[in-house]
XYZ file of N, CA and C in Angstrom:
264
model
N -24.446 82.268 -34.381
C -23.605 81.574 -33.419
C -24.395 80.452 -32.722
N -25.659 80.748 -32.349
C -26.478 79.735 -31.686
C -26.764 78.564 -32.625
N -26.897 78.870 -33.934
C -27.129 77.809 -34.909
C -25.931 76.857 -34.959
N -24.731 77.408 -34.876
C -23.525 76.577 -34.894
C -23.457 75.701 -33.651
N -23.792 76.265 -32.502
C -23.781 75.512 -31.246
C -24.812 74.382 -31.316
N -25.997 74.687 -31.829
C -27.050 73.674 -31.951
C -26.618 72.575 -32.915
N -26.007 72.959 -34.018
C -25.532 71.983 -34.997
C -24.446 71.098 -34.399
N -23.530 71.696 -33.641
C -22.484 70.916 -32.976
C -23.083 69.954 -31.952
N -24.077 70.400 -31.221
C -24.735 69.550 -30.224
C -25.416 68.361 -30.898
N -26.105 68.620 -32.023
C -26.752 67.532 -32.762
C -25.723 66.553 -33.303
N -24.634 67.085 -33.811
C -23.561 66.250 -34.340
C -22.966 65.362 -33.246
N -22.732 65.940 -32.085
C -22.173 65.190 -30.955
C -23.149 64.107 -30.499
N -24.424 64.423 -30.484
C -25.431 63.437 -30.078
C -25.466 62.266 -31.069
N -25.382 62.555 -32.361
C -25.355 61.503 -33.376
C -24.125 60.614 -33.192
N -22.975 61.240 -32.915
C -21.740 60.485 -32.717
C -21.864 59.550 -31.519
N -22.422 60.058 -30.440
C -22.612 59.231 -29.232
C -23.576 58.086 -29.499
N -24.657 58.371 -30.214
C -25.628 57.330 -30.546
C -24.990 56.223 -31.384
N -24.158 56.620 -32.345
C -23.458 55.627 -33.167
C -22.528 54.781 -32.315
N -21.855 55.391 -31.367
C -20.939 54.661 -30.482
C -21.704 53.654 -29.630
N -22.871 54.049 -29.151
C -23.699 53.146 -28.342
C -24.157 51.962 -29.195
N -24.579 52.239 -30.406
C -25.026 51.174 -31.308
C -23.867 50.219 -31.593
N -22.682 50.748 -31.847
C -21.505 49.909 -32.099
C -21.238 48.983 -30.925
N -21.313 49.514 -29.712
C -21.078 48.701 -28.514
C -22.139 47.612 -28.380
N -23.385 47.937 -28.686
C -24.462 46.946 -28.632
C -24.226 45.846 -29.659
N -23.803 46.239 -30.863
C -23.512 45.261 -31.906
C -22.379 44.330 -31.474
N -21.325 44.904 -30.906
C -20.210 44.085 -30.414
C -20.669 43.118 -29.343
N -21.514 43.601 -28.439
C -22.009 42.745 -27.355
C -22.808 41.569 -27.911
N -23.659 41.826 -28.904
C -24.438 40.752 -29.518
C -23.524 39.752 -30.225
N -22.535 40.270 -30.920
C -21.595 39.396 -31.627
C -20.843 38.509 -30.640
N -20.299 39.098 -29.571
C -19.541 38.306 -28.595
C -20.424 37.297 -27.886
N -21.668 37.652 -27.630
C -22.588 36.703 -27.006
C -22.799 35.504 -27.928
N -22.952 35.762 -29.219
C -23.130 34.681 -30.190
C -21.862 33.833 -30.306
N -20.702 34.474 -30.309
C -19.437 33.733 -30.372
C -19.284 32.864 -29.127
N -19.578 33.420 -27.975
C -19.476 32.665 -26.721
C -20.400 31.452 -26.703
N -21.514 31.532 -27.406
C -22.480 30.431 -27.432
C -22.032 29.277 -28.328
N -21.061 29.517 -29.201
C -20.558 28.447 -30.060
C -19.851 27.387 -29.218
N -19.928 26.146 -29.682
C -19.170 25.106 -28.993
C -17.680 25.334 -29.259
N -16.844 24.794 -28.383
C -15.387 24.966 -28.521
C -14.882 24.549 -29.888
N -15.491 23.517 -30.437
C -15.049 22.981 -31.728
C -15.086 24.056 -32.825
N -16.030 24.981 -32.726
C -16.143 26.068 -33.704
C -15.539 27.374 -33.198
N -15.721 27.644 -31.919
C -15.247 28.916 -31.359
C -13.722 29.032 -31.399
N -13.013 27.975 -31.028
C -11.552 28.052 -30.949
C -10.916 28.351 -32.316
N -11.245 27.595 -33.368
C -10.662 27.954 -34.676
C -11.054 29.358 -35.142
N -12.301 29.744 -34.865
C -12.776 31.069 -35.264
C -11.961 32.166 -34.592
N -11.754 32.047 -33.288
C -10.982 33.060 -32.557
C -9.512 33.057 -32.973
N -8.964 31.887 -33.190
C -7.572 31.824 -33.643
C -7.413 32.505 -35.001
N -8.364 32.266 -35.879
C -8.291 32.817 -37.233
C -8.507 34.331 -37.248
N -9.585 34.787 -36.601
C -9.946 36.200 -36.698
C -9.319 37.091 -35.628
N -9.101 36.570 -34.447
C -8.570 37.415 -33.374
C -7.050 37.301 -33.240
N -6.531 36.110 -33.501
C -5.085 35.889 -33.375
C -4.377 35.902 -34.725
N -5.126 36.115 -35.788
C -4.584 36.190 -37.152
C -3.751 34.967 -37.533
N -4.182 33.812 -37.074
C -3.507 32.559 -37.434
C -4.061 32.089 -38.777
N -3.202 31.503 -39.584
C -3.699 30.955 -40.844
C -4.188 29.523 -40.624
N -4.837 28.971 -41.633
C -5.440 27.640 -41.526
C -4.396 26.590 -41.181
N -3.237 26.650 -41.815
C -2.186 25.660 -41.552
C -1.723 25.715 -40.089
N -1.555 26.902 -39.558
C -1.136 27.057 -38.157
C -2.184 26.509 -37.191
N -3.434 26.790 -37.481
C -4.516 26.310 -36.623
C -4.576 24.780 -36.667
N -4.443 24.233 -37.864
C -4.471 22.778 -38.021
C -3.360 22.129 -37.204
N -2.178 22.696 -37.281
C -1.044 22.145 -36.533
C -1.282 22.269 -35.030
N -1.734 23.435 -34.595
C -1.981 23.684 -33.184
C -3.031 22.737 -32.597
N -4.092 22.494 -33.367
C -5.187 21.655 -32.891
C -5.026 20.184 -33.279
N -3.980 19.884 -34.021
C -3.715 18.505 -34.490
C -4.897 17.938 -35.280
N -5.374 18.752 -36.214
C -6.455 18.322 -37.105
C -6.081 18.709 -38.534
N -6.688 18.043 -39.531
C -6.390 18.403 -40.928
C -6.831 19.832 -41.271
N -6.152 20.416 -42.244
C -6.504 21.770 -42.683
C -7.944 21.839 -43.191
N -8.372 20.796 -43.873
C -9.750 20.760 -44.366
C -10.766 20.835 -43.233
N -10.431 20.229 -42.110
C -11.318 20.280 -40.944
C -11.377 21.696 -40.384
N -10.241 22.370 -40.362
C -10.223 23.770 -39.909
C -11.107 24.609 -40.817
N -10.947 24.436 -42.119
C -11.753 25.208 -43.070
C -13.240 24.945 -42.884
N -13.605 23.678 -42.721
C -15.029 23.367 -42.566
C -15.574 23.901 -41.237
N -14.755 23.885 -40.187
C -15.204 24.435 -38.899
C -15.354 25.952 -38.963
N -14.459 26.614 -39.676
C -14.591 28.065 -39.854
C -15.864 28.391 -40.637
N -16.108 27.618 -41.687
C -17.310 27.820 -42.491
C -18.560 27.631 -41.642
N -18.587 26.533 -40.903
C -19.751 26.227 -40.057
C -19.930 27.298 -38.975
N -18.840 27.751 -38.375
C -18.919 28.790 -37.346
C -19.516 30.067 -37.918
N -19.069 30.445 -39.118
C -19.610 31.653 -39.757
C -21.097 31.503 -40.046
N -21.492 30.327 -40.505
C -22.909 30.082 -40.806
C -23.751 30.111 -39.529
N -23.240 29.524 -38.447
C -23.957 29.549 -37.175
C -24.112 30.980 -36.666
N -23.043 31.758 -36.772
C -23.118 33.158 -36.344
C -24.085 33.949 -37.217
N -24.024 33.699 -38.509
C -24.927 34.386 -39.440
C -26.382 34.097 -39.069
N -26.678 32.834 -38.794
C -28.045 32.469 -38.434
C -28.444 33.102 -37.096
N -27.564 33.062 -36.136
C -27.842 33.602 -34.813
C -28.049 35.125 -34.852
N -27.334 35.797 -35.727
C -27.352 37.268 -35.743
C -28.239 37.868 -36.830
N -28.824 37.033 -37.677
C -29.581 37.567 -38.812
C -30.741 38.450 -38.389
N -31.435 38.094 -37.323
C -32.557 38.926 -36.880
C -32.092 40.264 -36.325
N -30.965 40.227 -35.620
C -30.462 41.459 -35.011
C -29.950 42.447 -36.053
N -29.229 41.950 -37.051
C -28.595 42.836 -38.020
C -29.419 43.074 -39.290
N -30.602 42.489 -39.368
C -31.398 42.713 -40.583
C -32.420 43.802 -40.413
């Protein structure tokens, strides 16, 4: 019985540790997103957080679809560079 209690305690501790790590990862990601200039942050948030497609974003921002695509690409690359040390 004590072995089961100890195993449950270890399992619960692992779960809590994973939750803390997840929150830290989210915090680092949001800090990196916040550091992006509006030109990259706005299309990125519209695309990933608001589930807008490229055409909708282009219309909303009054820019060509190709510009939206290139800004999304650049935003992802900037985030990748900013977060590579943390997540590697």
